Coordinates of C-alpha atoms in Angstrom, one line a residue:
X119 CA -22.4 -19.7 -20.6
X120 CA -20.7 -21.9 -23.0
X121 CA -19.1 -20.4 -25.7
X122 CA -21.6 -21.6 -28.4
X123 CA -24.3 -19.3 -26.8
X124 CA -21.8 -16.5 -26.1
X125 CA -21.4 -16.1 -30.0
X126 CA -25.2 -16.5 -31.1
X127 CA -26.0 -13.4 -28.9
X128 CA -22.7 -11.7 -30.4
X129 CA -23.6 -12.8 -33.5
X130 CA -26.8 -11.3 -33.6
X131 CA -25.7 -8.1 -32.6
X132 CA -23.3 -7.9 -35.5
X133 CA -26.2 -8.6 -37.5
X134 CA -28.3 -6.0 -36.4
X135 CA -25.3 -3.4 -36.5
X136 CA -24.9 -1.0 -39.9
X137 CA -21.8 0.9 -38.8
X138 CA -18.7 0.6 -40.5
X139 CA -17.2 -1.1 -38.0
X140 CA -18.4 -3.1 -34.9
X141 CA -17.0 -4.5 -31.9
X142 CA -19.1 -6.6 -29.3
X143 CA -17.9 -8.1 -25.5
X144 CA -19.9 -10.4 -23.5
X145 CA -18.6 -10.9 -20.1
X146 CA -20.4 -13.3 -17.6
X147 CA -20.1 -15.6 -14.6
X148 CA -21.2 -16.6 -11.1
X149 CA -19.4 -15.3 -7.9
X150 CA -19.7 -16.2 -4.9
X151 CA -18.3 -14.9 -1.2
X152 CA -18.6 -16.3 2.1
X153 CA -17.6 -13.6 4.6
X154 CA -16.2 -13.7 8.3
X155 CA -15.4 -12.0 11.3
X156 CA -14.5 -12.1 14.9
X157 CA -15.0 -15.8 14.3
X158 CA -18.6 -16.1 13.1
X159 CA -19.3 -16.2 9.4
X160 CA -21.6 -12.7 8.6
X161 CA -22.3 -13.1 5.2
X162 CA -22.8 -15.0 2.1
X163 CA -23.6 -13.6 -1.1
X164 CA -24.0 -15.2 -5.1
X165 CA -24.4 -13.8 -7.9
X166 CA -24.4 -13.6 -11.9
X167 CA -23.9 -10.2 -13.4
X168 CA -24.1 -10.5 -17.6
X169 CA -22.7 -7.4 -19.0
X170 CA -22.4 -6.7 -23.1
X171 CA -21.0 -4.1 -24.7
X172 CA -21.2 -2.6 -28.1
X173 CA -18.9 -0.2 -29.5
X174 CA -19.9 0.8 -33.2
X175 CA -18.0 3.4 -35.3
X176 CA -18.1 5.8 -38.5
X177 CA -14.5 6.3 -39.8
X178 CA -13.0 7.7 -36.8
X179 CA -16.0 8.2 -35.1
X180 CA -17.2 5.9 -32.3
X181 CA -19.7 5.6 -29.5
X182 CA -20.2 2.1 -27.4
X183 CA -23.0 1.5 -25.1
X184 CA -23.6 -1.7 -22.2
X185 CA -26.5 -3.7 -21.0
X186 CA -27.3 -7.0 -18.8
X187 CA -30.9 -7.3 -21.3
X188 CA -29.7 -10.0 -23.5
X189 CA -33.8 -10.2 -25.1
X190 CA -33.8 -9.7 -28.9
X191 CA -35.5 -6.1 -28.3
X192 CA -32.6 -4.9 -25.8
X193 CA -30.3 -6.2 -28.4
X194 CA -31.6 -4.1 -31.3
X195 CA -31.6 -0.5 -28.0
X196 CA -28.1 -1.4 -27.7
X197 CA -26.9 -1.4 -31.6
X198 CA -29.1 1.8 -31.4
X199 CA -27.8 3.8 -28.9
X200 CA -23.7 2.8 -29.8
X201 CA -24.9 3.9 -33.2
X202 CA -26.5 6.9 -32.1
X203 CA -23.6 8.1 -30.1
X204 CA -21.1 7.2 -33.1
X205 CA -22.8 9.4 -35.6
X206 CA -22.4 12.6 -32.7
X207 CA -19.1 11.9 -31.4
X208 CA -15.9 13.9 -32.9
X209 CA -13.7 12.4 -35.1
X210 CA -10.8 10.4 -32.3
X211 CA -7.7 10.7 -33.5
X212 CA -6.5 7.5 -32.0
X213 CA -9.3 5.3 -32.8
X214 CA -8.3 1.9 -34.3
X215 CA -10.3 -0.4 -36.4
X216 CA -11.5 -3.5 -35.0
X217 CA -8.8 -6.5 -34.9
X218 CA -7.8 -8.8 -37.4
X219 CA -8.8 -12.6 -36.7
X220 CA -5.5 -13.3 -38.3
X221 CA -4.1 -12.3 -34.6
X222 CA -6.1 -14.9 -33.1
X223 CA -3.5 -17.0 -33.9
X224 CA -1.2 -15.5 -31.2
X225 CA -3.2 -16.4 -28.6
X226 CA -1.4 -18.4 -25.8
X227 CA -3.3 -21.6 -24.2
X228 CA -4.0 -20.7 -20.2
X229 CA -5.2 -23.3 -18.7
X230 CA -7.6 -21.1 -16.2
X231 CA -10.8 -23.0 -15.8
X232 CA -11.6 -25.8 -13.0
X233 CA -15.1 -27.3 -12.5
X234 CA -14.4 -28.4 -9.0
X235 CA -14.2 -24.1 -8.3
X236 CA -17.0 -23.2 -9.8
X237 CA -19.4 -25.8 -8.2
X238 CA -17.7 -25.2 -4.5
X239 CA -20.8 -24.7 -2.3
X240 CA -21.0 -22.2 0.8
X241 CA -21.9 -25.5 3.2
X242 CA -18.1 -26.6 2.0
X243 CA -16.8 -23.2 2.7
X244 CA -18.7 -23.0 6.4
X245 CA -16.9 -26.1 7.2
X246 CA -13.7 -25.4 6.0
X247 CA -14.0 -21.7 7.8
X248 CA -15.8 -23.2 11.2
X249 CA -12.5 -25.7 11.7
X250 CA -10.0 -22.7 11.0
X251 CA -12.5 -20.2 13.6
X252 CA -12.0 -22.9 16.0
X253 CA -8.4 -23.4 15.8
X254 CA -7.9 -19.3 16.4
X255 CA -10.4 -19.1 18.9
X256 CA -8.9 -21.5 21.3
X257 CA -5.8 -19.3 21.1
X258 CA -7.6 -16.4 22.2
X259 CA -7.8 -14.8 19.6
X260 CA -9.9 -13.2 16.6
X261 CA -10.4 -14.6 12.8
X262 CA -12.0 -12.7 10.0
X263 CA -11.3 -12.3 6.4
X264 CA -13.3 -13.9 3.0
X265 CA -13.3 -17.1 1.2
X266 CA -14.5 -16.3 -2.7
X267 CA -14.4 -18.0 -5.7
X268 CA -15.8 -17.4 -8.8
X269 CA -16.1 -18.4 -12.6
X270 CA -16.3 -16.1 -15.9
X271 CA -16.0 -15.6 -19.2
X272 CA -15.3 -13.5 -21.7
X273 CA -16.1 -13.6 -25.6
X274 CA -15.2 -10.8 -28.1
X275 CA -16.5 -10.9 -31.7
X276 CA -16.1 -7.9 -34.6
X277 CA -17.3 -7.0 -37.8
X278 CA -13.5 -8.1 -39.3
X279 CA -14.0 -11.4 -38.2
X280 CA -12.8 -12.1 -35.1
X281 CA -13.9 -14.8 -32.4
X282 CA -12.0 -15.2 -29.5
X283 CA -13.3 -16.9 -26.3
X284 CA -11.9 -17.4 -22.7
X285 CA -13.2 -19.3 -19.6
X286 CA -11.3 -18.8 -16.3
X287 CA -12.1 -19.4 -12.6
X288 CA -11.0 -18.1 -9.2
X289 CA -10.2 -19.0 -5.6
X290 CA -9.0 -17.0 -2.9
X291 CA -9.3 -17.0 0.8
X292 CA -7.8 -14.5 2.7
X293 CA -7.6 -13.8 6.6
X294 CA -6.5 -11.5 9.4
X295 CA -6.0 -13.2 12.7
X296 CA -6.5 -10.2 15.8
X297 CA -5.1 -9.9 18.8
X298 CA -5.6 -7.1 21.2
X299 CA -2.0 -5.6 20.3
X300 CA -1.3 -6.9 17.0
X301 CA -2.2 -8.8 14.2
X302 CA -1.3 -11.6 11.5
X303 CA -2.5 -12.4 8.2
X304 CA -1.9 -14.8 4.9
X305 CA -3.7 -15.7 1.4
X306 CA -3.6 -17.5 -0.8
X307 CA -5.4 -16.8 -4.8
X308 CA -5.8 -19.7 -7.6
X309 CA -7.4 -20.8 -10.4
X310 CA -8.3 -24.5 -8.7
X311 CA -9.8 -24.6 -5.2
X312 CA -8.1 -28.0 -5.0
X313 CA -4.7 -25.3 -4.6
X314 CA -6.7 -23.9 -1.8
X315 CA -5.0 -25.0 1.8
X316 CA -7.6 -22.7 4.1
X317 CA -5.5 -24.7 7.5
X318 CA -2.2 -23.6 6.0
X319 CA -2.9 -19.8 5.5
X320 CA -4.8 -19.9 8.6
X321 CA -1.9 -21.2 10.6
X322 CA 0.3 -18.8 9.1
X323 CA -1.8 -15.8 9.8
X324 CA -2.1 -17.2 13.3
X325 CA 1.6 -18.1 14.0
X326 CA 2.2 -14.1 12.6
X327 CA -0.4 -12.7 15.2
X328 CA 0.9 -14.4 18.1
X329 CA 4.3 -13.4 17.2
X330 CA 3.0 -9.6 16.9
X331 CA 1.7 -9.0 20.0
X332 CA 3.2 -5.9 22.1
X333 CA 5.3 -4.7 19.1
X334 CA 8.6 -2.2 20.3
X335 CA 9.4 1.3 18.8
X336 CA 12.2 0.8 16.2
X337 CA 14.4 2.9 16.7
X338 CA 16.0 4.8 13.4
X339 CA 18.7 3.5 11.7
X340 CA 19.5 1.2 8.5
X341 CA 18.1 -2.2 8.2
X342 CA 18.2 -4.9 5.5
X343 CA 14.4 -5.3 4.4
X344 CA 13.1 -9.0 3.1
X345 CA 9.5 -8.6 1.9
X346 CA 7.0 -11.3 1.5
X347 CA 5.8 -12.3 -2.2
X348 CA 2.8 -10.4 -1.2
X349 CA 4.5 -7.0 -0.4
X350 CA 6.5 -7.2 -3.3
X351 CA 3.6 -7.3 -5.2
X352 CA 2.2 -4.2 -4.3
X353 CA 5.3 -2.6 -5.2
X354 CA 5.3 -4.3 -8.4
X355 CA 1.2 -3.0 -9.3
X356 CA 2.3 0.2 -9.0
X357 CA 5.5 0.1 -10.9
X358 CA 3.8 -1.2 -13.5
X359 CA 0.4 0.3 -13.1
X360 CA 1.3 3.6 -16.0
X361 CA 5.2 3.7 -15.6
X362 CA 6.0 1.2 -18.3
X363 CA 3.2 2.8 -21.1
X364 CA 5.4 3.7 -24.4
X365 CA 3.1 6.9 -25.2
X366 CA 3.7 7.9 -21.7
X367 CA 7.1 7.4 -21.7
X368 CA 7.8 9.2 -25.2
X369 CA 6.0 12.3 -24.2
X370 CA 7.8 12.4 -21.2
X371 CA 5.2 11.6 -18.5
X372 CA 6.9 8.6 -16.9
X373 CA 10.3 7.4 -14.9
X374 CA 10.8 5.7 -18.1
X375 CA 11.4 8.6 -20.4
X376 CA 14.8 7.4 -22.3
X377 CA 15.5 4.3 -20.3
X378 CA 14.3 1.7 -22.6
X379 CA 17.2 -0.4 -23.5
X380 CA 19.4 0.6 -20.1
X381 CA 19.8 -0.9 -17.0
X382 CA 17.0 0.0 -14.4
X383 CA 17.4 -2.1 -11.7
X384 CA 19.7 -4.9 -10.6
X385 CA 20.7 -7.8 -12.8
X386 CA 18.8 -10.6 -11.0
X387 CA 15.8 -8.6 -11.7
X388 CA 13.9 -10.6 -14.4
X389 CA 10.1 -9.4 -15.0
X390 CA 7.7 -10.4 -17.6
X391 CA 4.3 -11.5 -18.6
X392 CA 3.3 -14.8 -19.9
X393 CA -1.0 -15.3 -20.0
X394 CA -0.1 -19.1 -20.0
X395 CA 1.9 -19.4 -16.6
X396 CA 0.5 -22.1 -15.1
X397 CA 1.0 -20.0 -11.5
X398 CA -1.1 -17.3 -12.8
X399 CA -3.3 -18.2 -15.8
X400 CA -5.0 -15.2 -17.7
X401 CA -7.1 -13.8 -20.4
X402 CA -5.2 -14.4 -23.5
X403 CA -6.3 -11.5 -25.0
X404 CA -7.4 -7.8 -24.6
X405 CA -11.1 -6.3 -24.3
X406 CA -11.1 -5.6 -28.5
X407 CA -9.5 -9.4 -29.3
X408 CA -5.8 -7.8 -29.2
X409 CA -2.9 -10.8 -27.9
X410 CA -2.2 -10.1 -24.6
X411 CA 1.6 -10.2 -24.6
X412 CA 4.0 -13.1 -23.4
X413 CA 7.5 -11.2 -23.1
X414 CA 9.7 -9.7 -20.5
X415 CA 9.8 -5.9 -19.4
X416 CA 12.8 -6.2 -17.9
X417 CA 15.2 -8.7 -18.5
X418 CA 18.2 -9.5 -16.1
X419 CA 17.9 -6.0 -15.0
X420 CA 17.7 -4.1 -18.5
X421 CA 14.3 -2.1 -20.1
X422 CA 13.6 -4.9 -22.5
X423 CA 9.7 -3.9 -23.3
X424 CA 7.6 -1.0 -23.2
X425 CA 3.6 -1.4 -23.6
X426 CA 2.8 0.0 -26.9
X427 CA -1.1 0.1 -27.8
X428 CA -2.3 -0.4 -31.0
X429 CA -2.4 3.8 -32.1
X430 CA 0.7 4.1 -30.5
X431 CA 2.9 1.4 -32.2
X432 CA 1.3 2.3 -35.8
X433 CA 2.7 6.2 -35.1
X434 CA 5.8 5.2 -33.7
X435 CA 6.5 2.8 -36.5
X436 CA 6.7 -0.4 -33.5
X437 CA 4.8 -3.8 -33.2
X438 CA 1.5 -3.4 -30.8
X439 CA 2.6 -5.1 -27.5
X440 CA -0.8 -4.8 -25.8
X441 CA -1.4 -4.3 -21.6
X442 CA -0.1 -7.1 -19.6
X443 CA -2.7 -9.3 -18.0
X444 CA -0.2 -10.6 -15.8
X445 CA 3.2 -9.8 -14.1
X446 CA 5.3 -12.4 -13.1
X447 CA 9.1 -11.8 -11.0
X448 CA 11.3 -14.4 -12.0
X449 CA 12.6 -15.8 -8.6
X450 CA 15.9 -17.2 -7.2
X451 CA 16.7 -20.4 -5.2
X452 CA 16.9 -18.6 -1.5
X453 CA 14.8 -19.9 1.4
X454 CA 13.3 -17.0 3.5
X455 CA 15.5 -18.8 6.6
X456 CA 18.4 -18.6 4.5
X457 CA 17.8 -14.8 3.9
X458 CA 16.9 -14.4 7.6
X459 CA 19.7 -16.6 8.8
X460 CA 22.2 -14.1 6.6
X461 CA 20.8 -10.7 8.0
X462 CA 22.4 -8.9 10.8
X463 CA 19.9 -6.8 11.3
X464 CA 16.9 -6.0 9.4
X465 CA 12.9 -6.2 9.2
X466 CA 10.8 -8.8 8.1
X467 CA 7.8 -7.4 6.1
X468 CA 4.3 -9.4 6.0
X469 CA 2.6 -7.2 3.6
X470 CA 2.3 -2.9 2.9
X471 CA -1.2 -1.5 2.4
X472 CA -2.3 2.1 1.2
X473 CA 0.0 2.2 -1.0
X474 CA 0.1 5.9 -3.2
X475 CA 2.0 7.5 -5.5
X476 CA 4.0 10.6 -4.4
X477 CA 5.9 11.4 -7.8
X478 CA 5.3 9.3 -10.9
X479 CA 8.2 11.2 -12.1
X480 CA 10.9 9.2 -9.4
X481 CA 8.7 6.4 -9.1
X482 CA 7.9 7.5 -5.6
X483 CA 5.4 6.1 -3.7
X484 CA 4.3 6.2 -0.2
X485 CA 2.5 3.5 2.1
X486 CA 2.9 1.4 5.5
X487 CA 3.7 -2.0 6.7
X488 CA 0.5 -4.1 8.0
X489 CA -0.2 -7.0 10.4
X490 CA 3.0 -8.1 11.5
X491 CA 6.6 -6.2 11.5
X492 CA 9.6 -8.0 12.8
X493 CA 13.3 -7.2 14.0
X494 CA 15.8 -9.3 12.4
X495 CA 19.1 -9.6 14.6
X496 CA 22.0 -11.4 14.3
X497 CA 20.1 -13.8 11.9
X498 CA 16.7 -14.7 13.8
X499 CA 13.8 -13.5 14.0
X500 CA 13.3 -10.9 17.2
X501 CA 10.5 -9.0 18.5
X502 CA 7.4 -7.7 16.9
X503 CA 7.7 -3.9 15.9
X504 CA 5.4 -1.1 15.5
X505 CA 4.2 -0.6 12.0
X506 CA 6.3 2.1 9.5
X507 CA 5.5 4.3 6.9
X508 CA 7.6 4.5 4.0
X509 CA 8.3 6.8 1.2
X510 CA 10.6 5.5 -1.9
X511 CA 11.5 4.4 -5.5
X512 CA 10.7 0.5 -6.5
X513 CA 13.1 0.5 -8.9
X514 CA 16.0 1.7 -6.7
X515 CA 14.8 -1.3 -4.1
X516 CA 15.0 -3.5 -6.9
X517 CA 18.2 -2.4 -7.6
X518 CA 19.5 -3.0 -3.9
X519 CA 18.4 -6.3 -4.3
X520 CA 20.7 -9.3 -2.2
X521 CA 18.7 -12.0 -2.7
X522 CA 15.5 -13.6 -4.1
X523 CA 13.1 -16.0 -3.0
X524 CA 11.8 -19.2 -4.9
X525 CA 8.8 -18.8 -7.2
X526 CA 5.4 -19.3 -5.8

């Protein structure tokens, strides 16, 4: 929907709306997913799923209410109900009023959206999957996994004033090569398809599989760990996922109680969010027209942020921050040869999965290594190994840090 007609609809809705104050989101967009296993492709799906929401309040009173019935009458049942509910719902304490447009100003610039995703039909994604089946099948060997892409857009109006509009698309493929005694996998995740090399991931979730086949016991002791971008990752979600909340944090609830301004992990350590990365494009702003931020968390090892909301910042006399919509690890200039060429004897992770949190309180969190787990020894890469479960703190890992990779 271009964002013309995504404002008439929110525009009427404000129109309709008598409550003090009004917020409206439209979300929208085609996705589409072409599906495979053992070889074969076993589904495709596509779909467009409009959503709108309405949230309308009285003073600190407010009730919201959804719909995918964009007719006029739906429009007026929607104002209704988020009215109705308003007018019975206690007085919230930490209610806000709707955002300035004056903040619109803020906004960073992604560049997110790419025709050539959005238009990418199944027939081009049954090729591209058929030639990758066929390379893993003459191995002997089993490929499944998902090619999806996908484009949407969100627009946000309010009874202040604000407009604020963003297109993005997406394309990931991601695959799990079988063997009888082991497996491999690889993705990759962008905004352009054109960033999309289905033979590369392929050949590396291949060349992990045939290298993980029988895997050996490991026997206890202490290793040097190098994690790929993707298993850092996970560690970083949940890291991030409450621990770095300000209210949290001030009423005690998170690892980062009193730590804000102090060194929490090593001094390479650089993380932040920045909606106009060209890696990792995203929504500029937040669901109520809020900035999303661009600024680090930690800096060179040191607290530098916490995410203060709106209520939050107002009672603790602080700017707003607003949620991250991206996080983003600064990287280094090390190879993963060069790191595997200076270990003595380690493990080389491919990815964790199931990760959980044990004690929000630590961080600690709990999880296991997935298709693929390799000895390191005197600086090559050895035998496969069977899979681990591990329980510990992120931030103490990142503060054993030796060496980075380069960004990707």
């Amino acid at each position: 929907m271009e964002e013309s007609q995504a404002f008439e609809i929110l525009d009427k809705v404000l129109e309709i709306a008598d409550a003090e104050a009004v917020e409206a989101r439209l979300t929208s967009g085609p996705q589409s997913a072409t599906r495979f296993a053992d070889n074969l492709i076993t589904q495709n799906i596509h779909y467009t799923n409009t959503m709108l929401t309405v949230e309308c309040a009285y003073g600190q009173s407010h009730g919201a209410a959804t719909t995918n019935d964009l007719s006029d009458s739906s429009l007026k049942n929607l104002v209704g109900r988020a009215q109705a509910a308003a007018k019975v719902s206690p007085p919230d304490p930490e209610y806000m009023p709707p955002v300035e447009p004056s903040e619109t100003g803020r906004y960073t610039k992604p560049q997110g959206y790419f025709e050539q995703t959005e238009l990418l039909s199944p027939l081009a994604k049954a090729e591209a999957i058929s030639r990758a089946s066929s390379t893993v099948s003459a191995k002997g060997l089993r490929l499944s996994g998902a090619y999806t892409t996908g484009a949407d857009f969100t627009a946000v109006a309010n009874s202040a004033g604000l407009r604020a509009y963003y297109r993005e698309t997406t394309a990931e493929i991601h695959t799990t090569v079988l063997g009888d005694t082991g497996s491999g996998w690889a993705e990759k995740i962008a905004s352009s398809v054109g960033d999309i090399d289905i033979d590369g991931v392929v050949s590396r979730a291949l060349g992990i599989a045939q290298r993980a086949q029988n895997p050996a016991d490991v026997k206890p002791g202490k290793y040097t760990v190098i994690m790929s971008p993707a298993a850092l990752g996970e560690l970083l979600v949940f890291l991030f996922w409450d621990g770095f909340d300000a209210k949290a944090a001030d009423e005690g609830r998170t690892f980062m109680r009193g730590r804000l301004g102090t060194k929490v992990c090593g001094e390479q350590i650089t993380i932040r969010s920045d909606p106009a990365d060209e890696r990792c494009p995203s929504i500029p702003f937040l669901d109520d027209g809020f900035p999303a931020p661009q600024l680090p968390w930690i800096e060179n090892g040191i607290a530098a942020n916490l995410v203060y909301s709106r209520y939050w910042a107002k009672k603790q006399g602080k700017e707003p921050t607003g949620h991250p919509t991206n996080i983003i690890m600064d990287g280094k200039n090390s190879t993963i040869e060069e790191m595997i060429t200076s270990t003595k004897k380690g493990l080389l992770v491919t990815r964790f999965w199931y990760i959980r949190t044990v004690d929000p309180m630590v961080p600690l969190v709990t999880g296991m290594t997935r298709d693929g787990l390799f000895m390191i020894e005197n600086g090559k890469i050895g035998g496969p190994v069977k899979n681990l479960r591990f329980n510990d703190n992120p931030l103490d890992v990142l503060n054993r840090v030796e060496a980075i990779g380069r960004p990707c």
